[in-house]
PDB file of C-alpha atoms in Angstrom:
ATOM      1  CA  UNK A   1      94.295 -54.738  -1.275  1.00  0.00           C
ATOM      2  CA  UNK A   2      96.975 -52.173  -0.524  1.00  0.00           C
ATOM      3  CA  UNK A   3      97.425 -50.846   3.062  1.00  0.00           C
ATOM      4  CA  UNK A   4      99.288 -47.717   3.940  1.00  0.00           C
ATOM      5  CA  UNK A   5     102.115 -47.696   6.493  1.00  0.00           C
ATOM      6  CA  UNK A   6      99.862 -46.084   9.083  1.00  0.00           C
ATOM      7  CA  UNK A   7      97.111 -48.724   8.579  1.00  0.00           C
ATOM      8  CA  UNK A   8      99.681 -51.549   8.895  1.00  0.00           C
ATOM      9  CA  UNK A   9     100.924 -50.161  12.237  1.00  0.00           C
ATOM     10  CA  UNK A  10      97.354 -49.817  13.534  1.00  0.00           C
ATOM     11  CA  UNK A  11      96.562 -53.386  12.463  1.00  0.00           C
ATOM     12  CA  UNK A  12      99.716 -54.680  14.199  1.00  0.00           C
ATOM     13  CA  UNK A  13      98.813 -52.842  17.430  1.00  0.00           C
ATOM     14  CA  UNK A  14      95.283 -54.287  17.415  1.00  0.00           C
ATOM     15  CA  UNK A  15      96.655 -57.785  16.751  1.00  0.00           C
ATOM     16  CA  UNK A  16      99.199 -57.387  19.589  1.00  0.00           C
ATOM     17  CA  UNK A  17      96.491 -56.229  22.039  1.00  0.00           C
ATOM     18  CA  UNK A  18      94.253 -59.124  21.049  1.00  0.00           C
ATOM     19  CA  UNK A  19      97.056 -61.638  21.664  1.00  0.00           C
ATOM     20  CA  UNK A  20      97.870 -60.058  25.046  1.00  0.00           C
ATOM     21  CA  UNK A  21      94.243 -60.262  26.126  1.00  0.00           C
ATOM     22  CA  UNK A  22      93.995 -63.886  24.998  1.00  0.00           C
ATOM     23  CA  UNK A  23      97.326 -65.079  26.460  1.00  0.00           C
ATOM     24  CA  UNK A  24      97.540 -63.159  29.789  1.00  0.00           C
ATOM     25  CA  UNK A  25      94.952 -65.237  31.753  1.00  0.00           C
ATOM     26  CA  UNK A  26      96.609 -68.474  30.636  1.00  0.00           C
ATOM     27  CA  UNK A  27     100.033 -67.223  31.722  1.00  0.00           C
ATOM     28  CA  UNK A  28      98.690 -66.204  35.133  1.00  0.00           C
ATOM     29  CA  UNK A  29      97.232 -69.688  35.704  1.00  0.00           C
ATOM     30  CA  UNK A  30     100.563 -71.318  34.850  1.00  0.00           C
ATOM     31  CA  UNK A  31     102.542 -68.958  37.086  1.00  0.00           C
ATOM     32  CA  UNK A  32     100.301 -69.458  40.147  1.00  0.00           C
ATOM     33  CA  UNK A  33     101.971 -71.344  43.013  1.00  0.00           C
ATOM     34  CA  UNK A  34      98.802 -72.862  44.524  1.00  0.00           C
ATOM     35  CA  UNK A  35      98.699 -76.648  44.393  1.00  0.00           C
ATOM     36  CA  UNK A  36      95.598 -78.406  43.068  1.00  0.00           C
ATOM     37  CA  UNK A  37      93.124 -79.456  45.712  1.00  0.00           C
ATOM     38  CA  UNK A  38      92.482 -83.137  46.055  1.00  0.00           C
ATOM     39  CA  UNK A  39      89.366 -84.169  47.966  1.00  0.00           C
ATOM     40  CA  UNK A  40      88.769 -87.684  49.165  1.00  0.00           C
ATOM     41  CA  UNK A  41      85.438 -89.418  48.566  1.00  0.00           C
ATOM     42  CA  UNK A  42      84.631 -89.467  52.299  1.00  0.00           C
ATOM     43  CA  UNK A  43      85.242 -85.746  52.612  1.00  0.00           C
ATOM     44  CA  UNK A  44      83.082 -85.107  49.541  1.00  0.00           C
ATOM     45  CA  UNK A  45      80.198 -87.146  51.011  1.00  0.00           C
ATOM     46  CA  UNK A  46      80.556 -85.363  54.367  1.00  0.00           C
ATOM     47  CA  UNK A  47      80.296 -81.959  52.640  1.00  0.00           C
ATOM     48  CA  UNK A  48      77.309 -83.216  50.657  1.00  0.00           C
ATOM     49  CA  UNK A  49      75.525 -84.281  53.889  1.00  0.00           C
ATOM     50  CA  UNK A  50      76.254 -80.858  55.445  1.00  0.00           C
ATOM     51  CA  UNK A  51      74.737 -79.086  52.429  1.00  0.00           C
ATOM     52  CA  UNK A  52      71.674 -81.357  52.543  1.00  0.00           C
ATOM     53  CA  UNK A  53      71.273 -80.683  56.285  1.00  0.00           C
ATOM     54  CA  UNK A  54      71.439 -76.900  55.680  1.00  0.00           C
ATOM     55  CA  UNK A  55      68.749 -77.208  52.988  1.00  0.00           C
ATOM     56  CA  UNK A  56      66.459 -79.087  55.372  1.00  0.00           C
ATOM     57  CA  UNK A  57      67.023 -76.515  58.114  1.00  0.00           C
ATOM     58  CA  UNK A  58      66.212 -73.736  55.658  1.00  0.00           C
ATOM     59  CA  UNK A  59      62.944 -75.402  54.594  1.00  0.00           C
ATOM     60  CA  UNK A  60      62.025 -75.936  58.279  1.00  0.00           C
ATOM     61  CA  UNK A  61      62.621 -72.243  58.986  1.00  0.00           C
ATOM     62  CA  UNK A  62      60.545 -71.229  55.940  1.00  0.00           C
ATOM     63  CA  UNK A  63      57.717 -73.549  57.035  1.00  0.00           C
ATOM     64  CA  UNK A  64      57.740 -72.035  60.542  1.00  0.00           C
ATOM     65  CA  UNK A  65      57.727 -68.509  59.103  1.00  0.00           C
ATOM     66  CA  UNK A  66      54.738 -69.411  56.921  1.00  0.00           C
ATOM     67  CA  UNK A  67      52.836 -70.795  59.928  1.00  0.00           C
ATOM     68  CA  UNK A  68      53.653 -67.674  61.958  1.00  0.00           C
ATOM     69  CA  UNK A  69      52.560 -65.446  59.068  1.00  0.00           C
ATOM     70  CA  UNK A  70      49.208 -67.240  58.923  1.00  0.00           C
ATOM     71  CA  UNK A  71      48.803 -66.820  62.679  1.00  0.00           C
ATOM     72  CA  UNK A  72      49.474 -63.094  62.460  1.00  0.00           C
ATOM     73  CA  UNK A  73      46.918 -62.695  59.675  1.00  0.00           C
ATOM     74  CA  UNK A  74      44.327 -64.001  62.125  1.00  0.00           C
ATOM     75  CA  UNK A  75      42.013 -65.720  59.659  1.00  0.00           C
ATOM     76  CA  UNK A  76      39.559 -68.116  61.258  1.00  0.00           C
ATOM     77  CA  UNK A  77      37.598 -70.907  59.676  1.00  0.00           C
ATOM     78  CA  UNK A  78      33.834 -71.130  59.829  1.00  0.00           C
ATOM     79  CA  UNK A  79      32.296 -73.293  62.540  1.00  0.00           C
ATOM     80  CA  UNK A  80      29.501 -74.655  60.325  1.00  0.00           C
ATOM     81  CA  UNK A  81      28.546 -74.998  56.667  1.00  0.00           C
ATOM     82  CA  UNK A  82      27.482 -71.581  55.426  1.00  0.00           C
ATOM     83  CA  UNK A  83      26.114 -70.028  52.250  1.00  0.00           C
ATOM     84  CA  UNK A  84      28.391 -67.024  51.541  1.00  0.00           C
ATOM     85  CA  UNK A  85      25.430 -65.235  49.938  1.00  0.00           C
ATOM     86  CA  UNK A  86      23.702 -65.126  53.352  1.00  0.00           C
ATOM     87  CA  UNK A  87      26.708 -64.040  55.404  1.00  0.00           C
ATOM     88  CA  UNK A  88      26.391 -60.628  57.015  1.00  0.00           C
ATOM     89  CA  UNK A  89      29.075 -58.008  57.507  1.00  0.00           C
ATOM     90  CA  UNK A  90      29.493 -59.271  61.072  1.00  0.00           C
ATOM     91  CA  UNK A  91      30.014 -62.862  59.838  1.00  0.00           C
ATOM     92  CA  UNK A  92      32.747 -61.751  57.420  1.00  0.00           C
ATOM     93  CA  UNK A  93      34.429 -59.783  60.196  1.00  0.00           C
ATOM     94  CA  UNK A  94      34.357 -62.872  62.451  1.00  0.00           C
ATOM     95  CA  UNK A  95      36.537 -64.815  59.974  1.00  0.00           C
ATOM     96  CA  UNK A  96      39.177 -62.094  60.025  1.00  0.00           C
ATOM     97  CA  UNK A  97      38.232 -59.311  57.615  1.00  0.00           C
ATOM     98  CA  UNK A  98      38.335 -55.664  58.582  1.00  0.00           C
ATOM     99  CA  UNK A  99      35.086 -53.701  58.701  1.00  0.00           C
ATOM    100  CA  UNK A 100      35.830 -52.023  55.369  1.00  0.00           C
ATOM    101  CA  UNK A 101      36.675 -55.336  53.655  1.00  0.00           C
ATOM    102  CA  UNK A 102      33.545 -56.991  55.062  1.00  0.00           C
ATOM    103  CA  UNK A 103      31.394 -54.119  53.803  1.00  0.00           C
ATOM    104  CA  UNK A 104      32.934 -54.419  50.320  1.00  0.00           C
ATOM    105  CA  UNK A 105      32.280 -58.169  50.227  1.00  0.00           C
ATOM    106  CA  UNK A 106      28.652 -57.740  51.290  1.00  0.00           C
ATOM    107  CA  UNK A 107      28.145 -55.026  48.645  1.00  0.00           C
ATOM    108  CA  UNK A 108      29.694 -57.264  45.979  1.00  0.00           C
ATOM    109  CA  UNK A 109      27.419 -60.158  46.921  1.00  0.00           C
ATOM    110  CA  UNK A 110      24.352 -57.880  46.839  1.00  0.00           C
ATOM    111  CA  UNK A 111      25.036 -57.095  43.173  1.00  0.00           C
ATOM    112  CA  UNK A 112      25.131 -60.756  42.177  1.00  0.00           C
ATOM    113  CA  UNK A 113      25.068 -64.124  43.870  1.00  0.00           C
ATOM    114  CA  UNK A 114      28.145 -66.261  44.379  1.00  0.00           C
ATOM    115  CA  UNK A 115      27.814 -69.752  42.935  1.00  0.00           C
ATOM    116  CA  UNK A 116      31.330 -71.166  43.380  1.00  0.00           C
ATOM    117  CA  UNK A 117      34.706 -70.696  45.032  1.00  0.00           C
ATOM    118  CA  UNK A 118      35.977 -69.143  41.781  1.00  0.00           C
ATOM    119  CA  UNK A 119      33.447 -66.338  42.290  1.00  0.00           C
ATOM    120  CA  UNK A 120      34.998 -65.663  45.704  1.00  0.00           C
ATOM    121  CA  UNK A 121      38.446 -65.305  44.119  1.00  0.00           C
ATOM    122  CA  UNK A 122      37.011 -62.500  41.939  1.00  0.00           C
ATOM    123  CA  UNK A 123      36.367 -60.359  45.038  1.00  0.00           C
ATOM    124  CA  UNK A 124      39.603 -58.402  45.198  1.00  0.00           C
ATOM    125  CA  UNK A 125      39.339 -57.532  48.921  1.00  0.00           C
ATOM    126  CA  UNK A 126      39.107 -61.208  49.945  1.00  0.00           C
ATOM    127  CA  UNK A 127      42.614 -62.550  50.600  1.00  0.00           C
ATOM    128  CA  UNK A 128      43.282 -65.828  48.785  1.00  0.00           C
ATOM    129  CA  UNK A 129      44.513 -67.384  52.037  1.00  0.00           C
ATOM    130  CA  UNK A 130      41.174 -66.678  53.690  1.00  0.00           C
ATOM    131  CA  UNK A 131      39.262 -68.198  50.775  1.00  0.00           C
ATOM    132  CA  UNK A 132      41.504 -71.284  50.986  1.00  0.00           C
ATOM    133  CA  UNK A 133      40.803 -71.539  54.700  1.00  0.00           C
ATOM    134  CA  UNK A 134      37.000 -71.224  54.518  1.00  0.00           C
ATOM    135  CA  UNK A 135      36.227 -72.875  51.167  1.00  0.00           C
ATOM    136  CA  UNK A 136      35.539 -76.290  52.749  1.00  0.00           C
ATOM    137  CA  UNK A 137      32.967 -74.705  55.090  1.00  0.00           C
ATOM    138  CA  UNK A 138      30.958 -73.113  52.291  1.00  0.00           C
ATOM    139  CA  UNK A 139      28.081 -74.403  50.234  1.00  0.00           C
ATOM    140  CA  UNK A 140      26.638 -72.645  47.225  1.00  0.00           C
ATOM    141  CA  UNK A 141      23.052 -72.438  45.920  1.00  0.00           C
ATOM    142  CA  UNK A 142      22.245 -74.637  42.953  1.00  0.00           C
ATOM    143  CA  UNK A 143      21.049 -72.837  39.844  1.00  0.00           C
ATOM    144  CA  UNK A 144      18.493 -74.781  37.904  1.00  0.00           C
ATOM    145  CA  UNK A 145      15.387 -73.674  36.082  1.00  0.00           C
ATOM    146  CA  UNK A 146      12.729 -76.062  34.944  1.00  0.00           C
ATOM    147  CA  UNK A 147      10.767 -75.505  31.740  1.00  0.00           C
ATOM    148  CA  UNK A 148       7.751 -73.902  33.492  1.00  0.00           C
ATOM    149  CA  UNK A 149       9.953 -71.352  35.274  1.00  0.00           C
ATOM    150  CA  UNK A 150      11.615 -70.376  31.993  1.00  0.00           C
ATOM    151  CA  UNK A 151       8.215 -69.920  30.301  1.00  0.00           C
ATOM    152  CA  UNK A 152       7.009 -67.775  33.220  1.00  0.00           C
ATOM    153  CA  UNK A 153      10.135 -65.650  33.011  1.00  0.00           C
ATOM    154  CA  UNK A 154       9.743 -65.161  29.258  1.00  0.00           C
ATOM    155  CA  UNK A 155       6.106 -64.108  29.775  1.00  0.00           C
ATOM    156  CA  UNK A 156       7.228 -61.420  32.212  1.00  0.00           C
ATOM    157  CA  UNK A 157       9.501 -59.821  29.613  1.00  0.00           C
ATOM    158  CA  UNK A 158       8.332 -56.395  28.606  1.00  0.00           C
ATOM    159  CA  UNK A 159       8.321 -55.634  24.901  1.00  0.00           C
ATOM    160  CA  UNK A 160       7.838 -52.096  23.625  1.00  0.00           C
ATOM    161  CA  UNK A 161       7.896 -50.523  20.187  1.00  0.00           C
ATOM    162  CA  UNK A 162      10.885 -48.196  20.463  1.00  0.00           C
ATOM    163  CA  UNK A 163       9.531 -45.821  17.790  1.00  0.00           C
ATOM    164  CA  UNK A 164       6.269 -45.119  19.620  1.00  0.00           C
ATOM    165  CA  UNK A 165       7.222 -45.649  23.289  1.00  0.00           C
ATOM    166  CA  UNK A 166       6.788 -42.779  25.708  1.00  0.00           C
ATOM    167  CA  UNK A 167       9.326 -41.837  28.368  1.00  0.00           C
ATOM    168  CA  UNK A 168       7.304 -43.687  31.061  1.00  0.00           C
ATOM    169  CA  UNK A 169       7.241 -46.892  29.016  1.00  0.00           C
ATOM    170  CA  UNK A 170      10.993 -46.755  28.415  1.00  0.00           C
ATOM    171  CA  UNK A 171      11.670 -46.287  32.147  1.00  0.00           C
ATOM    172  CA  UNK A 172       9.888 -49.611  32.804  1.00  0.00           C
ATOM    173  CA  UNK A 173      12.663 -51.440  30.940  1.00  0.00           C
ATOM    174  CA  UNK A 174      15.435 -52.869  33.099  1.00  0.00           C
ATOM    175  CA  UNK A 175      18.539 -50.677  33.103  1.00  0.00           C
ATOM    176  CA  UNK A 176      16.862 -47.573  31.642  1.00  0.00           C
ATOM    177  CA  UNK A 177      16.228 -44.601  33.864  1.00  0.00           C
ATOM    178  CA  UNK A 178      14.754 -41.154  33.169  1.00  0.00           C
ATOM    179  CA  UNK A 179      18.006 -39.815  31.692  1.00  0.00           C
ATOM    180  CA  UNK A 180      18.461 -42.602  29.129  1.00  0.00           C
ATOM    181  CA  UNK A 181      14.741 -42.613  28.292  1.00  0.00           C
ATOM    182  CA  UNK A 182      14.931 -38.896  27.481  1.00  0.00           C
ATOM    183  CA  UNK A 183      18.108 -39.390  25.388  1.00  0.00           C
ATOM    184  CA  UNK A 184      16.529 -42.288  23.449  1.00  0.00           C
ATOM    185  CA  UNK A 185      13.509 -40.132  22.562  1.00  0.00           C
ATOM    186  CA  UNK A 186      15.708 -37.157  21.582  1.00  0.00           C
ATOM    187  CA  UNK A 187      17.827 -39.353  19.307  1.00  0.00           C
ATOM    188  CA  UNK A 188      14.702 -40.985  17.832  1.00  0.00           C
ATOM    189  CA  UNK A 189      13.323 -37.563  16.916  1.00  0.00           C
ATOM    190  CA  UNK A 190      16.665 -36.502  15.480  1.00  0.00           C
ATOM    191  CA  UNK A 191      16.861 -39.649  13.301  1.00  0.00           C
ATOM    192  CA  UNK A 192      13.199 -39.680  12.376  1.00  0.00           C
ATOM    193  CA  UNK A 193      12.748 -43.124  13.935  1.00  0.00           C
ATOM    194  CA  UNK A 194      14.786 -46.272  14.533  1.00  0.00           C
ATOM    195  CA  UNK A 195      15.003 -48.946  11.853  1.00  0.00           C
TER     196      UNK A 195
END
């Protein structure tokens, strides 16, 4: 490979800069007048104890801050075993929730029962610290159906022929109101019947 004079000069400059960058820090270390520090074993152990003491003090301070934070939150535990499904807005406020939070919790519980502590964690307005504080004071309803109850429930199910059902019959189904009943009939007529 043949290099021109200009390329050779450029290559030499780059090589020179590279060497300067690599050698300069080493030269500065050699030229420094500071003597090496020598630490005795006793001094090392003393410093180690000081560091350990500072760590302990720091953890103590953090623990105190955590306790103070919990005090400022003002969460209280329940005085007796309670079913959270039966707690009123007033009961939720007595453990430390605001009126708005208590109302949200009661509305959430109305939509579906709570069967475990995990269900409480799903309520976004309930602080996790409060749940941790009251979870030992809660009991949850047991869910168990015997065979007779299941048969009774299945007998209560309403079955309708969707191709011949009127609007009133469709409204009787759970989750279907007048609007959806009307839309189902319109779509049925448009299709010529459901298959």
